[in-house]
Amino acid sequence: DGAKRRSSAVPYPKNNHQKSTRSGRARGRVKRRCAVESMGTQPAQPARIRKYIQVTISNFSDLGLADPIQRALTAKNYITPTPIQARAIPELLKGKDVLGIAQTGTGKTAAFALPILQRLSRGQGNRKPRSPRALILAPTRELAIQIGDEFRAYGKHLHLRLSVIFGGVSQVPQVKALGRGVDIVVATPGRLLDLMNQRQISLGAVEHLVLDEADRMLDMGFVRDVRKIIAAMPRARWMW
């Protein structure tokens, strides 16, 4: 995940859950990485500049999220953001690239889902058939389904459409959903590439890209698939 901009170093916070988020707007320039650490006493030495963000947010209401999103969070009794959420969400709302690392169960999905819903909600109704504006890649169908469920829960008061795409099942319902127009697609790399090759989906309008559990995706041998998918997108996008 990555973007371009200067970042000033902030003292590293002494705690231990890590989450990384990255969003990339690359045009041959130096990419800026904004690393978000939530719990972690000895971070790996970064290959590029990293900016460590101090947490000052203690309530979801302090994030400036749209009222429909805030109502969904209140219904789930979400009051205090986790460290990864408090650090990542403000940066992503600004359109910055963030590299986030976090353990399972620390709320990392909400950390990227809430900013995506917030930014897409400003252009509700602009959807086109087969042209999502946000793409979340996941290594397994189980994770893709879970991410889709969380997006639906947080965005239930928004007029945004979401489709979850994965292999092992008929593609017919997935193709029909894409044809009706979707704002957000959650997909596994293999099935997504199949639909791209069949011209059932175009990534030319993608504004936001998330690689969830990217290390696991690479371990499973999806590196070439991921590269092909990213190559089909515009460069002016942010990545997580």
Short mmCIF file of C-alpha atoms in Angstrom, two decimals:
data_model
loop_
_atom_site.label_atom_id
_atom_site.label_comp_id
_atom_site.label_asym_id
_atom_site.label_seq_id
_atom_site.Cartn_x
_atom_site.Cartn_y
_atom_site.Cartn_z
CA ASP A 1 0.00 0.00 0.00
CA GLY A 2 1.67 3.69 -0.74
CA ALA A 3 1.48 7.60 -1.74
CA LYS A 4 3.56 10.77 -2.18
CA ARG A 5 4.05 13.56 0.27
CA ARG A 6 6.54 14.68 2.91
CA SER A 7 6.09 13.42 6.43
CA SER A 8 7.55 14.66 9.67
CA ALA A 9 8.72 12.13 12.22
CA VAL A 10 6.75 11.82 15.42
CA PRO A 11 8.15 9.98 18.48
CA TYR A 12 7.30 6.31 18.30
CA PRO A 13 4.44 5.37 20.64
CA LYS A 14 5.23 2.71 23.24
CA ASN A 15 2.50 0.18 22.81
CA ASN A 16 2.11 -3.12 20.98
CA HIS A 17 -0.67 -3.72 18.37
CA GLN A 18 0.35 -2.92 14.85
CA LYS A 19 -1.80 -2.06 11.92
CA SER A 20 -0.63 -0.69 8.66
CA THR A 21 -2.48 1.15 5.99
CA ARG A 22 -1.28 2.28 2.69
CA SER A 23 -2.75 4.33 -0.11
CA GLY A 24 -0.86 5.09 -3.32
CA ARG A 25 -0.90 8.00 -5.72
CA ALA A 26 2.23 7.25 -7.68
CA ARG A 27 3.32 9.01 -10.80
CA GLY A 28 7.03 8.32 -10.93
CA ARG A 29 7.53 10.36 -7.80
CA VAL A 30 8.80 9.26 -4.44
CA LYS A 31 6.02 7.44 -2.63
CA ARG A 32 5.18 8.49 0.88
CA ARG A 33 4.37 5.88 3.44
CA CYS A 34 2.50 6.69 6.60
CA ALA A 35 2.98 3.86 9.07
CA VAL A 36 0.45 3.41 11.79
CA GLU A 37 1.57 1.44 14.81
CA SER A 38 -0.90 0.17 17.40
CA MET A 39 0.91 -1.86 20.01
CA GLY A 40 4.44 -2.83 19.17
CA THR A 41 7.59 -2.28 21.18
CA GLN A 42 10.13 -3.03 18.46
CA PRO A 43 8.93 -2.06 15.00
CA ALA A 44 10.75 -3.38 11.97
CA GLN A 45 13.17 -0.88 10.51
CA PRO A 46 11.37 0.87 7.63
CA ALA A 47 12.83 0.81 4.14
CA ARG A 48 11.28 4.23 3.51
CA ILE A 49 10.30 7.25 5.58
CA ARG A 50 7.60 6.55 8.11
CA LYS A 51 5.48 8.91 10.14
CA TYR A 52 4.38 7.73 13.58
CA ILE A 53 1.09 9.19 14.61
CA GLN A 54 0.20 10.07 18.19
CA VAL A 55 -3.32 9.18 19.25
CA THR A 56 -5.49 12.05 20.51
CA ILE A 57 -8.90 10.62 19.57
CA SER A 58 -10.90 8.89 22.31
CA ASN A 59 -14.36 8.76 20.72
CA PHE A 60 -15.73 7.90 17.27
CA SER A 61 -17.66 11.16 17.33
CA ASP A 62 -14.29 12.98 17.25
CA LEU A 63 -13.49 11.53 13.81
CA GLY A 64 -15.98 13.72 11.95
CA LEU A 65 -17.71 10.78 10.28
CA ALA A 66 -20.97 11.35 8.43
CA ASP A 67 -24.12 11.04 10.53
CA PRO A 68 -25.36 7.84 8.78
CA ILE A 69 -22.05 6.12 9.58
CA GLN A 70 -22.05 7.43 13.13
CA ARG A 71 -25.58 6.08 13.64
CA ALA A 72 -24.48 2.64 12.47
CA LEU A 73 -21.56 2.70 14.91
CA THR A 74 -23.83 3.79 17.76
CA ALA A 75 -26.21 0.91 16.96
CA LYS A 76 -23.28 -1.49 17.34
CA ASN A 77 -22.34 0.25 20.59
CA TYR A 78 -18.99 1.37 19.18
CA ILE A 79 -17.84 4.32 21.25
CA THR A 80 -14.06 4.29 21.59
CA PRO A 81 -11.83 3.56 18.57
CA THR A 82 -9.11 0.96 18.94
CA PRO A 83 -5.53 2.25 18.57
CA ILE A 84 -5.34 1.21 14.91
CA GLN A 85 -8.64 2.92 14.15
CA ALA A 86 -7.73 6.10 16.00
CA ARG A 87 -4.44 6.37 14.13
CA ALA A 88 -5.44 5.21 10.66
CA ILE A 89 -8.89 6.70 10.09
CA PRO A 90 -7.88 10.40 10.26
CA GLU A 91 -5.01 9.82 7.83
CA LEU A 92 -7.18 7.92 5.35
CA LEU A 93 -9.90 10.55 5.56
CA LYS A 94 -7.28 13.02 4.35
CA GLY A 95 -6.62 10.79 1.35
CA LYS A 96 -3.16 9.77 2.53
CA ASP A 97 -1.48 6.45 1.96
CA VAL A 98 -1.17 4.40 5.11
CA LEU A 99 0.70 1.18 5.78
CA GLY A 100 -1.02 -0.47 8.71
CA ILE A 101 -0.11 -3.59 10.67
CA ALA A 102 -2.45 -5.02 13.29
CA GLN A 103 -3.26 -8.31 14.90
CA THR A 104 -6.57 -10.04 14.28
CA GLY A 105 -9.35 -8.67 16.46
CA THR A 106 -8.05 -5.10 16.70
CA GLY A 107 -10.68 -3.60 14.40
CA LYS A 108 -8.54 -3.24 11.30
CA THR A 109 -11.46 -3.72 8.90
CA ALA A 110 -13.31 -0.73 10.35
CA ALA A 111 -10.05 1.23 10.15
CA PHE A 112 -10.21 1.16 6.34
CA ALA A 113 -13.94 0.58 5.82
CA LEU A 114 -15.13 3.72 7.61
CA PRO A 115 -12.93 6.14 5.60
CA ILE A 116 -13.94 4.45 2.34
CA LEU A 117 -17.65 4.73 3.20
CA GLN A 118 -17.18 8.35 4.25
CA ARG A 119 -15.42 9.35 1.04
CA LEU A 120 -17.73 7.40 -1.27
CA SER A 121 -20.84 8.79 0.44
CA ARG A 122 -20.01 12.22 -1.00
CA GLY A 123 -20.69 10.88 -4.48
CA GLN A 124 -23.61 8.54 -3.88
CA GLY A 125 -25.60 7.77 -6.99
CA ASN A 126 -22.61 8.15 -9.33
CA ARG A 127 -22.17 4.41 -9.80
CA LYS A 128 -21.80 2.86 -13.23
CA PRO A 129 -22.31 -0.74 -14.33
CA ARG A 130 -19.23 -2.91 -13.79
CA SER A 131 -17.14 0.02 -12.55
CA PRO A 132 -16.60 0.00 -8.76
CA ARG A 133 -14.99 2.96 -7.03
CA ALA A 134 -13.43 0.94 -4.22
CA LEU A 135 -11.78 -2.48 -4.34
CA ILE A 136 -10.81 -4.62 -1.37
CA LEU A 137 -8.70 -7.69 -2.13
CA ALA A 138 -8.67 -10.58 0.35
CA PRO A 139 -6.82 -13.90 0.16
CA THR A 140 -9.77 -16.18 1.00
CA ARG A 141 -13.52 -16.32 0.40
CA GLU A 142 -14.14 -16.49 4.15
CA LEU A 143 -12.30 -13.23 4.76
CA ALA A 144 -13.97 -11.60 1.74
CA ILE A 145 -17.42 -12.50 3.08
CA GLN A 146 -16.50 -11.20 6.54
CA ILE A 147 -15.26 -7.89 5.13
CA GLY A 148 -18.43 -7.55 3.05
CA ASP A 149 -20.60 -8.11 6.13
CA GLU A 150 -18.75 -5.39 8.03
CA PHE A 151 -19.06 -2.91 5.16
CA ARG A 152 -22.80 -3.57 5.02
CA ALA A 153 -23.15 -3.05 8.78
CA TYR A 154 -21.26 0.25 8.82
CA GLY A 155 -22.89 1.53 5.63
CA LYS A 156 -26.46 0.36 6.17
CA HIS A 157 -27.77 3.96 6.25
CA LEU A 158 -25.90 4.93 3.07
CA HIS A 159 -27.10 4.45 -0.49
CA LEU A 160 -24.03 2.52 -1.58
CA ARG A 161 -23.95 -0.88 -3.28
CA LEU A 162 -21.47 -3.62 -2.49
CA SER A 163 -20.68 -6.94 -4.11
CA VAL A 164 -18.52 -9.78 -2.78
CA ILE A 165 -16.75 -11.83 -5.46
CA PHE A 166 -15.00 -15.15 -4.91
CA GLY A 167 -14.46 -18.47 -6.65
CA GLY A 168 -15.87 -21.90 -5.95
CA VAL A 169 -19.44 -20.80 -6.74
CA SER A 170 -21.34 -19.77 -9.85
CA GLN A 171 -20.29 -16.39 -11.17
CA VAL A 172 -23.74 -15.63 -12.57
CA PRO A 173 -25.12 -13.80 -9.49
CA GLN A 174 -21.84 -11.88 -9.19
CA VAL A 175 -21.97 -10.80 -12.83
CA LYS A 176 -25.59 -9.68 -12.46
CA ALA A 177 -24.72 -7.61 -9.38
CA LEU A 178 -21.86 -5.92 -11.22
CA GLY A 179 -24.14 -5.18 -14.16
CA ARG A 180 -26.58 -3.35 -11.89
CA GLY A 181 -23.76 -1.11 -10.71
CA VAL A 182 -21.72 -1.31 -7.49
CA ASP A 183 -19.69 1.18 -5.50
CA ILE A 184 -17.57 -1.31 -3.57
CA VAL A 185 -16.23 -4.71 -4.57
CA VAL A 186 -14.65 -7.15 -2.14
CA ALA A 187 -12.91 -9.91 -4.06
CA THR A 188 -10.41 -12.72 -4.07
CA PRO A 189 -7.74 -12.24 -6.76
CA GLY A 190 -8.46 -15.35 -8.83
CA ARG A 191 -12.17 -14.79 -9.45
CA LEU A 192 -11.62 -11.07 -9.97
CA LEU A 193 -9.06 -11.75 -12.71
CA ASP A 194 -11.46 -14.20 -14.36
CA LEU A 195 -14.17 -11.51 -14.52
CA MET A 196 -11.66 -8.94 -15.75
CA ASN A 197 -10.61 -11.25 -18.58
CA GLN A 198 -14.27 -11.70 -19.49
CA ARG A 199 -14.73 -7.91 -19.40
CA GLN A 200 -17.42 -8.25 -16.76
CA ILE A 201 -15.69 -5.66 -14.57
CA SER A 202 -13.53 -2.60 -15.21
CA LEU A 203 -11.13 -1.15 -12.63
CA GLY A 204 -10.68 2.14 -14.46
CA ALA A 205 -12.80 4.05 -11.93
CA VAL A 206 -11.24 2.62 -8.75
CA GLU A 207 -10.34 5.40 -6.30
CA HIS A 208 -9.54 3.28 -3.24
CA LEU A 209 -7.65 -0.01 -3.06
CA VAL A 210 -7.19 -2.18 0.02
CA LEU A 211 -4.91 -5.21 0.18
CA ASP A 212 -6.13 -6.94 3.31
CA GLU A 213 -3.75 -9.50 4.77
CA ALA A 214 -1.35 -8.70 1.95
CA ASP A 215 1.42 -10.85 3.43
CA ARG A 216 -0.87 -13.87 3.43
CA MET A 217 -1.91 -13.14 -0.14
CA LEU A 218 1.71 -13.15 -1.25
CA ASP A 219 2.46 -16.32 0.74
CA MET A 220 -0.42 -18.01 -1.11
CA GLY A 221 1.18 -17.16 -4.47
CA PHE A 222 -1.10 -14.31 -5.54
CA VAL A 223 1.71 -11.85 -6.27
CA ARG A 224 1.33 -12.01 -10.07
CA ASP A 225 -2.45 -11.76 -9.84
CA VAL A 226 -2.21 -8.73 -7.56
CA ARG A 227 0.23 -7.02 -9.93
CA LYS A 228 -2.09 -7.58 -12.89
CA ILE A 229 -5.04 -6.19 -10.93
CA ILE A 230 -3.15 -3.09 -9.81
CA ALA A 231 -1.88 -2.51 -13.36
CA ALA A 232 -5.50 -2.26 -14.54
CA MET A 233 -6.24 0.65 -12.19
CA PRO A 234 -5.64 4.38 -12.50
CA ARG A 235 -2.52 5.57 -10.72
CA ALA A 236 -4.33 8.34 -8.87
CA ARG A 237 -5.77 6.18 -6.10
CA TRP A 238 -4.92 5.43 -2.51
CA MET A 239 -4.03 2.03 -1.18
CA TRP A 240 -4.27 0.30 2.19
#
